[in-house]
Tab-separated table of C-alpha atoms and ligand atoms in Angstrom:
chain	number	residue	atom	x	y	z
A	15	UNK	CA	180.023	21.241	87.733
A	16	UNK	CA	177.269	19.715	85.639
A	17	UNK	CA	176.662	15.990	85.274
A	18	UNK	CA	177.983	15.826	81.748
A	19	UNK	CA	181.302	17.442	82.710
A	20	UNK	CA	181.603	15.164	85.727
A	21	UNK	CA	181.230	12.136	83.464
A	22	UNK	CA	183.910	13.525	81.151
A	23	UNK	CA	186.305	14.271	84.017
A	24	UNK	CA	185.951	10.798	85.488
A	25	UNK	CA	186.495	9.267	82.035
A	26	UNK	CA	189.532	11.458	81.339
A	27	UNK	CA	191.002	10.547	84.722
A	28	UNK	CA	190.680	6.829	83.978
A	29	UNK	CA	192.233	7.279	80.539
A	30	UNK	CA	195.113	9.187	82.189
A	31	UNK	CA	195.733	6.058	84.292
A	32	UNK	CA	196.503	4.307	81.001
A	33	UNK	CA	193.536	1.986	81.150
A	34	UNK	CA	193.011	0.416	77.751
A	35	UNK	CA	189.522	0.977	76.392
A	36	UNK	CA	187.361	-1.813	77.818
A	37	UNK	CA	185.023	-3.678	75.462
A	38	UNK	CA	182.955	-5.431	78.081
A	39	UNK	CA	181.583	-4.168	81.402
A	40	UNK	CA	180.620	-6.299	84.387
A	41	UNK	CA	178.816	-5.196	87.550
A	42	UNK	CA	179.350	-7.537	90.490
A	43	UNK	CA	176.473	-7.686	92.950
A	44	UNK	CA	176.407	-8.225	96.698
A	45	UNK	CA	178.568	-11.146	97.801
A	46	UNK	CA	179.737	-11.830	94.231
A	47	UNK	CA	183.417	-11.409	93.385
A	48	UNK	CA	184.973	-14.723	92.302
A	49	UNK	CA	184.576	-13.553	88.719
A	50	UNK	CA	187.767	-11.585	89.286
A	51	UNK	CA	189.706	-14.865	89.588
A	52	UNK	CA	189.077	-15.286	85.854
A	53	UNK	CA	190.453	-11.875	84.928
A	54	UNK	CA	194.071	-11.065	84.083
A	55	UNK	CA	194.064	-7.872	86.079
A	56	UNK	CA	195.973	-4.864	84.734
A	57	UNK	CA	194.750	-1.990	86.907
A	58	UNK	CA	192.728	-1.715	90.087
A	59	UNK	CA	191.423	1.743	90.885
A	60	UNK	CA	189.564	2.656	94.076
A	61	UNK	CA	186.326	4.525	93.501
A	62	UNK	CA	187.581	7.097	96.010
A	63	UNK	CA	190.383	8.066	93.592
A	64	UNK	CA	188.078	8.758	90.645
A	65	UNK	CA	186.715	12.300	90.380
A	66	UNK	CA	182.946	12.507	91.085
A	67	UNK	CA	182.611	8.754	91.568
A	68	UNK	CA	180.305	7.903	94.442
A	69	UNK	CA	181.899	5.875	97.246
A	70	UNK	CA	180.068	2.892	98.659
A	71	UNK	CA	178.801	3.542	102.169
A	72	UNK	CA	177.998	-0.021	103.175
A	73	UNK	CA	180.967	-1.872	104.626
A	74	UNK	CA	180.468	-5.150	102.769
A	75	UNK	CA	180.225	-3.423	99.417
A	76	UNK	CA	183.687	-3.037	98.003
A	77	UNK	CA	184.499	-0.053	95.837
A	78	UNK	CA	186.929	-0.755	93.040
A	79	UNK	CA	187.100	-0.629	89.283
A	80	UNK	CA	189.121	-3.509	87.900
A	81	UNK	CA	190.581	-3.358	84.400
A	82	UNK	CA	192.005	-6.403	82.691
A	83	UNK	CA	191.496	-9.031	80.044
A	84	UNK	CA	189.665	-12.289	79.593
A	85	UNK	CA	191.279	-14.018	76.630
A	86	UNK	CA	191.463	-11.333	73.975
A	87	UNK	CA	188.634	-9.243	75.444
A	88	UNK	CA	189.346	-6.124	77.461
A	89	UNK	CA	187.031	-5.884	80.397
A	90	UNK	CA	186.191	-3.559	83.252
A	91	UNK	CA	184.473	-4.843	86.360
A	92	UNK	CA	182.779	-2.830	89.069
A	93	UNK	CA	183.432	-4.499	92.378
A	94	UNK	CA	180.693	-2.846	94.361
A	95	UNK	CA	177.845	-0.755	93.068
A	96	UNK	CA	175.714	2.049	94.459
A	97	UNK	CA	172.182	1.811	95.755
A	98	UNK	CA	169.403	4.308	96.159
A	99	UNK	CA	169.057	3.361	99.835
A	100	UNK	CA	172.598	4.558	100.526
A	101	UNK	CA	171.327	8.082	99.981
A	102	UNK	CA	172.546	8.564	96.421
A	103	UNK	CA	170.399	9.934	93.660
A	104	UNK	CA	169.694	7.611	90.744
A	105	UNK	CA	171.961	9.843	88.662
A	106	UNK	CA	174.811	9.065	91.053
A	107	UNK	CA	173.891	5.368	91.152
A	108	UNK	CA	174.219	5.190	87.368
A	109	UNK	CA	177.180	7.549	87.004
A	110	UNK	CA	179.643	4.625	86.599
A	111	UNK	CA	177.587	3.124	83.767
A	112	UNK	CA	177.841	6.391	81.823
A	113	UNK	CA	181.588	6.498	82.462
A	114	UNK	CA	182.074	2.883	81.343
A	115	UNK	CA	180.110	3.571	78.175
A	116	UNK	CA	182.272	6.616	77.473
A	117	UNK	CA	185.364	4.477	77.993
A	118	UNK	CA	184.028	2.250	75.236
A	119	UNK	CA	182.161	-0.773	76.611
A	120	UNK	CA	180.052	-2.486	73.950
A	121	UNK	CA	178.165	-4.882	76.233
A	122	UNK	CA	177.326	-5.103	79.907
A	123	UNK	CA	176.646	-7.992	82.281
A	124	UNK	CA	175.186	-7.341	85.728
A	125	UNK	CA	174.594	-9.517	88.752
A	126	UNK	CA	172.647	-9.046	91.939
A	127	UNK	CA	171.390	-10.806	95.036
A	128	UNK	CA	167.598	-11.061	95.077
A	129	UNK	CA	164.733	-12.484	97.052
A	130	UNK	CA	162.804	-15.255	95.309
A	131	UNK	CA	159.104	-14.461	94.927
A	132	UNK	CA	158.379	-17.228	92.427
A	133	UNK	CA	157.622	-20.249	94.596
A	134	UNK	CA	159.646	-22.573	92.368
A	135	UNK	CA	162.837	-20.613	93.088
A	136	UNK	CA	165.277	-21.943	95.690
A	137	UNK	CA	168.126	-20.302	97.565
A	138	UNK	CA	171.242	-20.374	95.403
A	139	UNK	CA	169.358	-20.487	92.078
A	140	UNK	CA	170.597	-18.364	89.189
A	141	UNK	CA	167.829	-16.497	87.398
A	142	UNK	CA	168.280	-14.592	84.159
A	143	UNK	CA	166.282	-11.368	84.035
A	144	UNK	CA	163.878	-11.358	81.104
A	145	UNK	CA	162.158	-8.134	82.160
A	146	UNK	CA	161.817	-5.827	85.146
A	147	UNK	CA	159.447	-3.672	87.149
A	148	UNK	CA	160.953	-0.452	88.464
A	149	UNK	CA	159.395	0.282	91.865
A	150	UNK	CA	162.082	2.678	93.043
A	151	UNK	CA	159.779	5.637	92.584
A	152	UNK	CA	162.005	7.562	90.210
A	153	UNK	CA	164.134	7.304	87.102
A	154	UNK	CA	167.884	7.712	86.549
A	155	UNK	CA	166.932	9.780	83.498
A	156	UNK	CA	165.029	12.333	85.575
A	157	UNK	CA	166.016	15.842	84.625
A	158	UNK	CA	168.385	14.782	81.843
A	159	UNK	CA	166.320	16.369	79.117
A	160	UNK	CA	169.119	16.625	76.625
A	161	UNK	CA	170.058	14.339	73.773
A	162	UNK	CA	173.691	14.410	74.914
A	163	UNK	CA	172.678	11.653	77.392
A	164	UNK	CA	170.926	9.573	74.741
A	165	UNK	CA	167.276	9.518	73.712
A	166	UNK	CA	164.931	11.197	76.185
A	167	UNK	CA	162.250	8.500	75.952
A	168	UNK	CA	164.239	5.278	75.545
A	169	UNK	CA	162.263	2.264	74.416
A	170	UNK	CA	162.051	-0.419	77.098
A	171	UNK	CA	160.179	-3.112	75.206
A	172	UNK	CA	163.231	-5.389	75.337
A	173	UNK	CA	165.596	-4.079	78.036
A	174	UNK	CA	167.621	-7.307	78.216
A	175	UNK	CA	169.512	-8.193	75.064
A	176	UNK	CA	168.176	-11.314	73.355
A	177	UNK	CA	171.569	-12.201	71.913
A	178	UNK	CA	173.359	-11.997	75.291
A	179	UNK	CA	170.532	-13.873	77.005
A	180	UNK	CA	170.775	-16.562	74.339
A	181	UNK	CA	174.525	-16.902	74.910
A	182	UNK	CA	174.031	-17.123	78.670
A	183	UNK	CA	171.502	-19.931	78.225
A	184	UNK	CA	173.732	-21.756	75.769
A	185	UNK	CA	176.790	-21.608	78.022
A	186	UNK	CA	174.741	-22.514	81.099
A	187	UNK	CA	173.548	-25.648	79.308
A	188	UNK	CA	177.108	-26.522	78.266
A	189	UNK	CA	178.348	-26.034	81.827
A	190	UNK	CA	175.356	-27.924	83.255
A	191	UNK	CA	174.362	-24.903	85.293
A	192	UNK	CA	170.642	-24.493	85.752
A	193	UNK	CA	169.601	-20.994	84.630
A	194	UNK	CA	166.012	-20.013	85.328
A	195	UNK	CA	164.303	-16.893	83.974
A	196	UNK	CA	162.162	-14.274	85.579
A	197	UNK	CA	160.995	-10.709	86.088
A	198	UNK	CA	162.971	-8.629	88.600
A	199	UNK	CA	161.271	-5.956	90.666
A	200	UNK	CA	163.502	-3.264	92.138
A	201	UNK	CA	162.500	-1.609	95.386
A	202	UNK	CA	164.007	1.274	97.316
A	203	UNK	CA	165.099	-0.694	100.409
A	204	UNK	CA	167.110	-1.036	102.555
A	205	UNK	CA	164.524	-2.820	104.681
A	206	UNK	CA	163.455	-6.186	103.349
A	207	UNK	CA	159.794	-6.648	102.469
A	208	UNK	CA	156.801	-7.434	104.631
A	209	UNK	CA	154.689	-10.487	103.896
A	210	UNK	CA	152.068	-8.245	102.333
A	211	UNK	CA	154.682	-6.655	100.107
A	212	UNK	CA	156.016	-10.035	98.938
A	213	UNK	CA	152.444	-11.106	98.193
A	214	UNK	CA	151.858	-7.886	96.254
A	215	UNK	CA	155.086	-8.354	94.262
A	216	UNK	CA	153.947	-11.818	93.236
A	217	UNK	CA	150.536	-10.534	92.174
A	218	UNK	CA	151.981	-7.787	89.972
A	219	UNK	CA	154.186	-10.273	88.124
A	220	UNK	CA	157.566	-10.197	89.843
A	221	UNK	CA	159.585	-13.408	90.176
A	222	UNK	CA	162.316	-11.848	92.298
A	223	UNK	CA	162.995	-8.637	94.187
A	224	UNK	CA	166.096	-6.608	94.895
A	225	UNK	CA	167.380	-3.101	95.455
A	226	UNK	CA	169.534	-2.510	92.386
A	227	UNK	CA	170.033	-3.225	88.677
A	228	UNK	CA	167.029	-1.497	87.104
A	229	UNK	CA	168.620	1.994	87.178
A	230	UNK	CA	171.761	0.676	85.503
A	231	UNK	CA	169.730	-1.228	82.924
A	232	UNK	CA	167.606	1.831	82.114
A	233	UNK	CA	170.760	3.870	81.502
A	234	UNK	CA	172.392	1.082	79.466
A	235	UNK	CA	169.269	1.048	77.291
A	236	UNK	CA	169.335	4.798	76.901
A	237	UNK	CA	172.982	4.540	75.820
A	238	UNK	CA	172.194	1.561	73.572
A	239	UNK	CA	174.618	-0.729	75.390
A	240	UNK	CA	173.220	-4.275	75.140
A	241	UNK	CA	172.990	-5.772	78.615
A	242	UNK	CA	171.968	-8.884	80.497
A	243	UNK	CA	171.595	-9.536	84.218
A	244	UNK	CA	171.467	-12.531	86.526
A	245	UNK	CA	170.027	-12.695	90.036
A	246	UNK	CA	171.280	-15.074	92.666
A	247	UNK	CA	168.335	-16.063	94.817
A	248	UNK	CA	169.461	-15.488	98.395
A	249	UNK	CA	166.191	-15.925	100.286
A	250	UNK	CA	162.801	-17.473	99.614
A	251	UNK	CA	160.004	-14.981	100.049
A	252	UNK	CA	156.875	-17.078	100.326
A	253	UNK	CA	154.534	-14.830	102.332
A	254	UNK	CA	152.770	-17.820	103.882
A	255	UNK	CA	155.977	-19.415	105.170
A	256	UNK	CA	158.236	-16.439	105.658
A	257	UNK	CA	161.252	-16.841	107.904
A	258	UNK	CA	163.286	-13.893	109.186
A	259	UNK	CA	166.319	-13.247	106.999
A	260	UNK	CA	169.410	-11.365	107.826
A	261	UNK	CA	171.939	-9.776	105.590
A	262	UNK	CA	174.731	-12.137	106.694
A	263	UNK	CA	172.671	-15.096	105.381
A	264	UNK	CA	172.016	-13.252	102.138
A	265	UNK	CA	175.720	-12.616	101.606
A	266	UNK	CA	176.652	-16.207	102.529
A	267	UNK	CA	174.084	-17.630	100.088
A	268	UNK	CA	175.303	-15.330	97.317
A	269	UNK	CA	178.840	-16.517	98.074
A	270	UNK	CA	177.837	-20.145	97.536
A	271	UNK	CA	176.461	-19.388	94.057
A	272	UNK	CA	179.342	-17.103	93.183
A	273	UNK	CA	181.473	-19.761	91.458
A	274	UNK	CA	178.820	-20.908	88.973
A	275	UNK	CA	177.763	-17.348	88.171
A	276	UNK	CA	181.382	-16.260	87.690
A	277	UNK	CA	182.174	-19.196	85.430
A	278	UNK	CA	179.104	-18.445	83.334
A	279	UNK	CA	180.035	-14.772	82.909
A	280	UNK	CA	183.617	-15.771	82.102
A	281	UNK	CA	182.554	-18.245	79.415
A	282	UNK	CA	180.179	-15.775	77.759
A	283	UNK	CA	182.788	-13.012	77.714
A	284	UNK	CA	185.240	-15.465	76.124
A	285	UNK	CA	182.919	-15.641	73.102
A	286	UNK	CA	182.916	-11.854	72.624
A	287	UNK	CA	185.866	-11.655	70.231
A	288	UNK	CA	185.586	-15.121	68.773
B	328	HPA	N1	164.200	-8.213	99.137
B	328	HPA	C1	164.862	-7.182	98.601
B	328	HPA	N2	166.129	-7.248	98.273
B	328	HPA	C2	166.773	-8.389	98.451
B	328	HPA	C3	166.145	-9.498	98.995
B	328	HPA	C4	164.776	-9.405	99.362
B	328	HPA	O1	164.149	-10.356	99.872
B	328	HPA	N3	167.061	-10.498	99.047
B	328	HPA	C5	168.216	-9.991	98.532
B	328	HPA	N4	168.045	-8.721	98.178
């Protein structure tokens, strides 16, 4: 079955589960899930149940779509996302974004865990993406040379929505949460970077590095879904003072920043219908 029909089947399946059309999509990154405490949950659907949906292969990545409301806004959250390093194609990685858009989302917020390249970043910082560098070696639009998927050469001059970014800054200030800004570089992974690679990433203009988000943002731009993304800095990647990191530390650090990130997302979504 072709990609387009797979997207339709997955969407039809979710509609058959009586999910109400979500207005707002949220992608929860590694170690980030407290956001769900702010949601009045109506339906939880395992990825494994949804036709053609990839299933997360890494044990600490959960795999559920959560439908519910925040105030008067209908939301859908992805608890667990897919990564290139798991062996999926970028088309599979971004399959859920196409399904969410077909279900009706008007805006999208994403989060991720990232290494801090910018030397002023500290573990636990929240950093709003103001641009990105895709170093994953491919594109989620590869081979989709048909307008049914959106424009073939989507503009990427402003991939992160200025209006959403503005709201995130405003709410962060109100909540007294420090929100930095930076450029996110996405790499293939799953290995972390060498000192030379961290140095290189700094030289080419990256402030943080991770293994996700850019494919989803490229597709959201193709589909004209305004999006914004926040990184939680989970490790400091100064090549001259690099300490070994392990994934358990990364997840624990993300967990510590989870509450402030979740509150920020919650407050911004609250403004959607007001
Ligand atoms: N590199 C790549 N991905 C990451 C890192 C990192 O240092 N930290 C969290 N995700």
